Amino acid sequence: MVALPEEFVRTTRQLMGEERFNRYLSAFDQQPPVSIRLNPMKVEGGK
């Protein structure tokens, strides 16, 4: 698990609630999804 600062954990747990915070923490144990971002301002007709 990722080591998060205690003050961050306290504040975030209070804001999110226990259940949602636990789901948030469990996300750190999963592989992040692969994503691709296309910037249409940099595309030049498919070149």
PDB file of N, CA, C and O in Angstrom:
ATOM      1  N   MET A   1       0.846  -1.190   0.000  1.00  0.00           N
ATOM      2  CA  MET A   1       0.000   0.000   0.000  1.00  0.00           C
ATOM      3  C   MET A   1       0.882   1.240   0.000  1.00  0.00           C
ATOM      4  O   MET A   1       1.971   1.253   0.542  1.00  0.00           O
ATOM      5  N   VAL A   2       0.394   2.281  -0.584  1.00  0.00           N
ATOM      6  CA  VAL A   2       1.082   3.562  -0.634  1.00  0.00           C
ATOM      7  C   VAL A   2       1.043   4.208   0.750  1.00  0.00           C
ATOM      8  O   VAL A   2       0.015   4.176   1.425  1.00  0.00           O
ATOM      9  N   ALA A   3       2.162   4.781   1.161  1.00  0.00           N
ATOM     10  CA  ALA A   3       2.207   5.484   2.443  1.00  0.00           C
ATOM     11  C   ALA A   3       1.749   6.927   2.225  1.00  0.00           C
ATOM     12  O   ALA A   3       2.418   7.695   1.538  1.00  0.00           O
ATOM     13  N   LEU A   4       0.600   7.264   2.768  1.00  0.00           N
ATOM     14  CA  LEU A   4       0.059   8.612   2.632  1.00  0.00           C
ATOM     15  C   LEU A   4       0.254   9.368   3.935  1.00  0.00           C
ATOM     16  O   LEU A   4       0.216   8.771   5.012  1.00  0.00           O
ATOM     17  N   PRO A   5       0.452  10.680   3.860  1.00  0.00           N
ATOM     18  CA  PRO A   5       0.590  11.479   5.080  1.00  0.00           C
ATOM     19  C   PRO A   5      -0.644  11.350   5.977  1.00  0.00           C
ATOM     20  O   PRO A   5      -1.779  11.341   5.485  1.00  0.00           O
ATOM     21  N   GLU A   6      -0.409  11.228   7.265  1.00  0.00           N
ATOM     22  CA  GLU A   6      -1.502  11.021   8.231  1.00  0.00           C
ATOM     23  C   GLU A   6      -2.569  12.113   8.167  1.00  0.00           C
ATOM     24  O   GLU A   6      -3.753  11.824   8.243  1.00  0.00           O
ATOM     25  N   GLU A   7      -2.158  13.358   8.038  1.00  0.00           N
ATOM     26  CA  GLU A   7      -3.143  14.449   7.981  1.00  0.00           C
ATOM     27  C   GLU A   7      -4.021  14.322   6.740  1.00  0.00           C
ATOM     28  O   GLU A   7      -5.223  14.543   6.788  1.00  0.00           O
ATOM     29  N   PHE A   8      -3.414  13.932   5.614  1.00  0.00           N
ATOM     30  CA  PHE A   8      -4.187  13.705   4.390  1.00  0.00           C
ATOM     31  C   PHE A   8      -5.202  12.590   4.607  1.00  0.00           C
ATOM     32  O   PHE A   8      -6.361  12.714   4.214  1.00  0.00           O
ATOM     33  N   VAL A   9      -4.763  11.499   5.226  1.00  0.00           N
ATOM     34  CA  VAL A   9      -5.649  10.357   5.484  1.00  0.00           C
ATOM     35  C   VAL A   9      -6.817  10.777   6.366  1.00  0.00           C
ATOM     36  O   VAL A   9      -7.978  10.479   6.070  1.00  0.00           O
ATOM     37  N   ARG A  10      -6.526  11.495   7.436  1.00  0.00           N
ATOM     38  CA  ARG A  10      -7.591  11.942   8.353  1.00  0.00           C
ATOM     39  C   ARG A  10      -8.603  12.825   7.631  1.00  0.00           C
ATOM     40  O   ARG A  10      -9.817  12.614   7.724  1.00  0.00           O
ATOM     41  N   THR A  11      -8.094  13.823   6.919  1.00  0.00           N
ATOM     42  CA  THR A  11      -8.978  14.774   6.238  1.00  0.00           C
ATOM     43  C   THR A  11      -9.797  14.092   5.146  1.00  0.00           C
ATOM     44  O   THR A  11     -11.005  14.296   5.044  1.00  0.00           O
ATOM     45  N   THR A  12      -9.142  13.271   4.343  1.00  0.00           N
ATOM     46  CA  THR A  12      -9.819  12.609   3.244  1.00  0.00           C
ATOM     47  C   THR A  12     -10.859  11.618   3.751  1.00  0.00           C
ATOM     48  O   THR A  12     -11.965  11.535   3.214  1.00  0.00           O
ATOM     49  N   ARG A  13     -10.516  10.871   4.789  1.00  0.00           N
ATOM     50  CA  ARG A  13     -11.470   9.913   5.378  1.00  0.00           C
ATOM     51  C   ARG A  13     -12.705  10.661   5.897  1.00  0.00           C
ATOM     52  O   ARG A  13     -13.837  10.219   5.711  1.00  0.00           O
ATOM     53  N   GLN A  14     -12.482  11.803   6.518  1.00  0.00           N
ATOM     54  CA  GLN A  14     -13.603  12.594   7.048  1.00  0.00           C
ATOM     55  C   GLN A  14     -14.477  13.124   5.907  1.00  0.00           C
ATOM     56  O   GLN A  14     -15.703  13.097   5.997  1.00  0.00           O
ATOM     57  N   LEU A  15     -13.862  13.581   4.832  1.00  0.00           N
ATOM     58  CA  LEU A  15     -14.620  14.125   3.704  1.00  0.00           C
ATOM     59  C   LEU A  15     -15.385  13.047   2.936  1.00  0.00           C
ATOM     60  O   LEU A  15     -16.531  13.247   2.538  1.00  0.00           O
ATOM     61  N   MET A  16     -14.743  11.899   2.720  1.00  0.00           N
ATOM     62  CA  MET A  16     -15.330  10.849   1.892  1.00  0.00           C
ATOM     63  C   MET A  16     -16.237   9.899   2.664  1.00  0.00           C
ATOM     64  O   MET A  16     -17.101   9.267   2.059  1.00  0.00           O
ATOM     65  N   GLY A  17     -15.985   9.733   3.932  1.00  0.00           N
ATOM     66  CA  GLY A  17     -16.674   8.697   4.691  1.00  0.00           C
ATOM     67  C   GLY A  17     -15.868   7.409   4.616  1.00  0.00           C
ATOM     68  O   GLY A  17     -15.051   7.219   3.712  1.00  0.00           O
ATOM     69  N   GLU A  18     -16.094   6.525   5.565  1.00  0.00           N
ATOM     70  CA  GLU A  18     -15.264   5.316   5.699  1.00  0.00           C
ATOM     71  C   GLU A  18     -15.344   4.391   4.486  1.00  0.00           C
ATOM     72  O   GLU A  18     -14.318   3.948   3.974  1.00  0.00           O
ATOM     73  N   GLU A  19     -16.538   4.107   4.008  1.00  0.00           N
ATOM     74  CA  GLU A  19     -16.693   3.152   2.895  1.00  0.00           C
ATOM     75  C   GLU A  19     -16.026   3.657   1.616  1.00  0.00           C
ATOM     76  O   GLU A  19     -15.258   2.939   0.971  1.00  0.00           O
ATOM     77  N   ARG A  20     -16.305   4.886   1.269  1.00  0.00           N
ATOM     78  CA  ARG A  20     -15.733   5.452   0.043  1.00  0.00           C
ATOM     79  C   ARG A  20     -14.221   5.599   0.171  1.00  0.00           C
ATOM     80  O   ARG A  20     -13.479   5.350  -0.794  1.00  0.00           O
ATOM     81  N   PHE A  21     -13.737   5.973   1.335  1.00  0.00           N
ATOM     82  CA  PHE A  21     -12.302   6.102   1.551  1.00  0.00           C
ATOM     83  C   PHE A  21     -11.607   4.742   1.409  1.00  0.00           C
ATOM     84  O   PHE A  21     -10.536   4.650   0.809  1.00  0.00           O
ATOM     85  N   ASN A  22     -12.220   3.681   1.919  1.00  0.00           N
ATOM     86  CA  ASN A  22     -11.632   2.345   1.788  1.00  0.00           C
ATOM     87  C   ASN A  22     -11.564   1.903   0.330  1.00  0.00           C
ATOM     88  O   ASN A  22     -10.588   1.272  -0.090  1.00  0.00           O
ATOM     89  N   ARG A  23     -12.579   2.234  -0.457  1.00  0.00           N
ATOM     90  CA  ARG A  23     -12.534   1.935  -1.899  1.00  0.00           C
ATOM     91  C   ARG A  23     -11.418   2.729  -2.566  1.00  0.00           C
ATOM     92  O   ARG A  23     -10.716   2.218  -3.447  1.00  0.00           O
ATOM     93  N   TYR A  24     -11.243   3.977  -2.161  1.00  0.00           N
ATOM     94  CA  TYR A  24     -10.171   4.830  -2.673  1.00  0.00           C
ATOM     95  C   TYR A  24      -8.810   4.199  -2.388  1.00  0.00           C
ATOM     96  O   TYR A  24      -7.969   4.092  -3.279  1.00  0.00           O
ATOM     97  N   LEU A  25      -8.610   3.748  -1.156  1.00  0.00           N
ATOM     98  CA  LEU A  25      -7.339   3.124  -0.797  1.00  0.00           C
ATOM     99  C   LEU A  25      -7.096   1.843  -1.587  1.00  0.00           C
ATOM    100  O   LEU A  25      -5.964   1.578  -2.007  1.00  0.00           O
ATOM    101  N   SER A  26      -8.133   1.057  -1.798  1.00  0.00           N
ATOM    102  CA  SER A  26      -7.957  -0.198  -2.527  1.00  0.00           C
ATOM    103  C   SER A  26      -7.563   0.046  -3.982  1.00  0.00           C
ATOM    104  O   SER A  26      -6.942  -0.811  -4.615  1.00  0.00           O
ATOM    105  N   ALA A  27      -7.876   1.206  -4.528  1.00  0.00           N
ATOM    106  CA  ALA A  27      -7.496   1.528  -5.909  1.00  0.00           C
ATOM    107  C   ALA A  27      -5.980   1.605  -6.075  1.00  0.00           C
ATOM    108  O   ALA A  27      -5.454   1.352  -7.165  1.00  0.00           O
ATOM    109  N   PHE A  28      -5.264   1.916  -5.017  1.00  0.00           N
ATOM    110  CA  PHE A  28      -3.807   1.981  -5.086  1.00  0.00           C
ATOM    111  C   PHE A  28      -3.188   0.605  -5.307  1.00  0.00           C
ATOM    112  O   PHE A  28      -2.044   0.498  -5.743  1.00  0.00           O
ATOM    113  N   ASP A  29      -3.907  -0.465  -5.001  1.00  0.00           N
ATOM    114  CA  ASP A  29      -3.405  -1.825  -5.166  1.00  0.00           C
ATOM    115  C   ASP A  29      -3.693  -2.391  -6.552  1.00  0.00           C
ATOM    116  O   ASP A  29      -3.286  -3.501  -6.860  1.00  0.00           O
ATOM    117  N   GLN A  30      -4.371  -1.635  -7.401  1.00  0.00           N
ATOM    118  CA  GLN A  30      -4.725  -2.095  -8.739  1.00  0.00           C
ATOM    119  C   GLN A  30      -3.838  -1.427  -9.777  1.00  0.00           C
ATOM    120  O   GLN A  30      -3.302  -0.335  -9.551  1.00  0.00           O
ATOM    121  N   GLN A  31      -3.689  -2.096 -10.908  1.00  0.00           N
ATOM    122  CA  GLN A  31      -2.948  -1.510 -12.018  1.00  0.00           C
ATOM    123  C   GLN A  31      -3.777  -0.381 -12.633  1.00  0.00           C
ATOM    124  O   GLN A  31      -4.987  -0.551 -12.831  1.00  0.00           O
ATOM    125  N   PRO A  32      -3.163   0.754 -12.936  1.00  0.00           N
ATOM    126  CA  PRO A  32      -3.927   1.832 -13.567  1.00  0.00           C
ATOM    127  C   PRO A  32      -4.316   1.452 -14.996  1.00  0.00           C
ATOM    128  O   PRO A  32      -3.594   0.709 -15.667  1.00  0.00           O
ATOM    129  N   PRO A  33      -5.452   1.939 -15.475  1.00  0.00           N
ATOM    130  CA  PRO A  33      -5.862   1.622 -16.852  1.00  0.00           C
ATOM    131  C   PRO A  33      -4.951   2.330 -17.860  1.00  0.00           C
ATOM    132  O   PRO A  33      -4.400   3.397 -17.576  1.00  0.00           O
ATOM    133  N   VAL A  34      -4.790   1.715 -19.003  1.00  0.00           N
ATOM    134  CA  VAL A  34      -4.023   2.330 -20.085  1.00  0.00           C
ATOM    135  C   VAL A  34      -4.967   3.250 -20.838  1.00  0.00           C
ATOM    136  O   VAL A  34      -6.090   2.878 -21.154  1.00  0.00           O
ATOM    137  N   SER A  35      -4.512   4.459 -21.100  1.00  0.00           N
ATOM    138  CA  SER A  35      -5.358   5.390 -21.844  1.00  0.00           C
ATOM    139  C   SER A  35      -4.513   6.163 -22.840  1.00  0.00           C
ATOM    140  O   SER A  35      -3.297   6.299 -22.683  1.00  0.00           O
ATOM    141  N   ILE A  36      -5.164   6.644 -23.866  1.00  0.00           N
ATOM    142  CA  ILE A  36      -4.514   7.428 -24.906  1.00  0.00           C
ATOM    143  C   ILE A  36      -5.294   8.718 -25.063  1.00  0.00           C
ATOM    144  O   ILE A  36      -6.516   8.708 -25.119  1.00  0.00           O
ATOM    145  N   ARG A  37      -4.566   9.802 -25.136  1.00  0.00           N
ATOM    146  CA  ARG A  37      -5.209  11.103 -25.316  1.00  0.00           C
ATOM    147  C   ARG A  37      -4.763  11.675 -26.649  1.00  0.00           C
ATOM    148  O   ARG A  37      -3.570  11.755 -26.930  1.00  0.00           O
ATOM    149  N   LEU A  38      -5.709  12.073 -27.456  1.00  0.00           N
ATOM    150  CA  LEU A  38      -5.419  12.687 -28.744  1.00  0.00           C
ATOM    151  C   LEU A  38      -5.728  14.172 -28.656  1.00  0.00           C
ATOM    152  O   LEU A  38      -6.846  14.558 -28.296  1.00  0.00           O
ATOM    153  N   ASN A  39      -4.751  14.978 -28.986  1.00  0.00           N
ATOM    154  CA  ASN A  39      -4.948  16.423 -29.007  1.00  0.00           C
ATOM    155  C   ASN A  39      -5.303  16.828 -30.433  1.00  0.00           C
ATOM    156  O   ASN A  39      -4.450  16.833 -31.314  1.00  0.00           O
ATOM    157  N   PRO A  40      -6.593  17.169 -30.698  1.00  0.00           N
ATOM    158  CA  PRO A  40      -6.999  17.501 -32.068  1.00  0.00           C
ATOM    159  C   PRO A  40      -6.310  18.751 -32.607  1.00  0.00           C
ATOM    160  O   PRO A  40      -6.252  18.932 -33.825  1.00  0.00           O
ATOM    161  N   MET A  41      -5.741  19.564 -31.753  1.00  0.00           N
ATOM    162  CA  MET A  41      -5.056  20.772 -32.219  1.00  0.00           C
ATOM    163  C   MET A  41      -3.679  20.434 -32.813  1.00  0.00           C
ATOM    164  O   MET A  41      -3.062  21.263 -33.471  1.00  0.00           O
ATOM    165  N   LYS A  42      -3.188  19.218 -32.571  1.00  0.00           N
ATOM    166  CA  LYS A  42      -1.871  18.835 -33.070  1.00  0.00           C
ATOM    167  C   LYS A  42      -1.941  17.820 -34.216  1.00  0.00           C
ATOM    168  O   LYS A  42      -0.920  17.407 -34.714  1.00  0.00           O
ATOM    169  N   VAL A  43      -3.132  17.410 -34.614  1.00  0.00           N
ATOM    170  CA  VAL A  43      -3.279  16.460 -35.714  1.00  0.00           C
ATOM    171  C   VAL A  43      -3.273  17.240 -37.028  1.00  0.00           C
ATOM    172  O   VAL A  43      -3.991  18.193 -37.204  1.00  0.00           O
ATOM    173  N   GLU A  44      -2.407  16.760 -37.963  1.00  0.00           N
ATOM    174  CA  GLU A  44      -2.308  17.435 -39.252  1.00  0.00           C
ATOM    175  C   GLU A  44      -2.756  16.491 -40.360  1.00  0.00           C
ATOM    176  O   GLU A  44      -1.945  15.928 -41.083  1.00  0.00           O
ATOM    177  N   GLY A  45      -4.038  16.272 -40.495  1.00  0.00           N
ATOM    178  CA  GLY A  45      -4.573  15.465 -41.579  1.00  0.00           C
ATOM    179  C   GLY A  45      -4.092  14.024 -41.606  1.00  0.00           C
ATOM    180  O   GLY A  45      -3.973  13.441 -42.657  1.00  0.00           O
ATOM    181  N   GLY A  46      -3.759  13.474 -40.460  1.00  0.00           N
ATOM    182  CA  GLY A  46      -3.352  12.083 -40.386  1.00  0.00           C
ATOM    183  C   GLY A  46      -1.904  11.821 -40.758  1.00  0.00           C
ATOM    184  O   GLY A  46      -1.518  10.715 -41.004  1.00  0.00           O
ATOM    185  N   LYS A  47      -1.082  12.829 -40.862  1.00  0.00           N
ATOM    186  CA  LYS A  47       0.330  12.647 -41.216  1.00  0.00           C
ATOM    187  C   LYS A  47       1.099  12.077 -40.059  1.00  0.00           C
ATOM    188  O   LYS A  47       0.978  12.365 -38.956  1.00  0.00           O
TER     189      LYS A  47
END
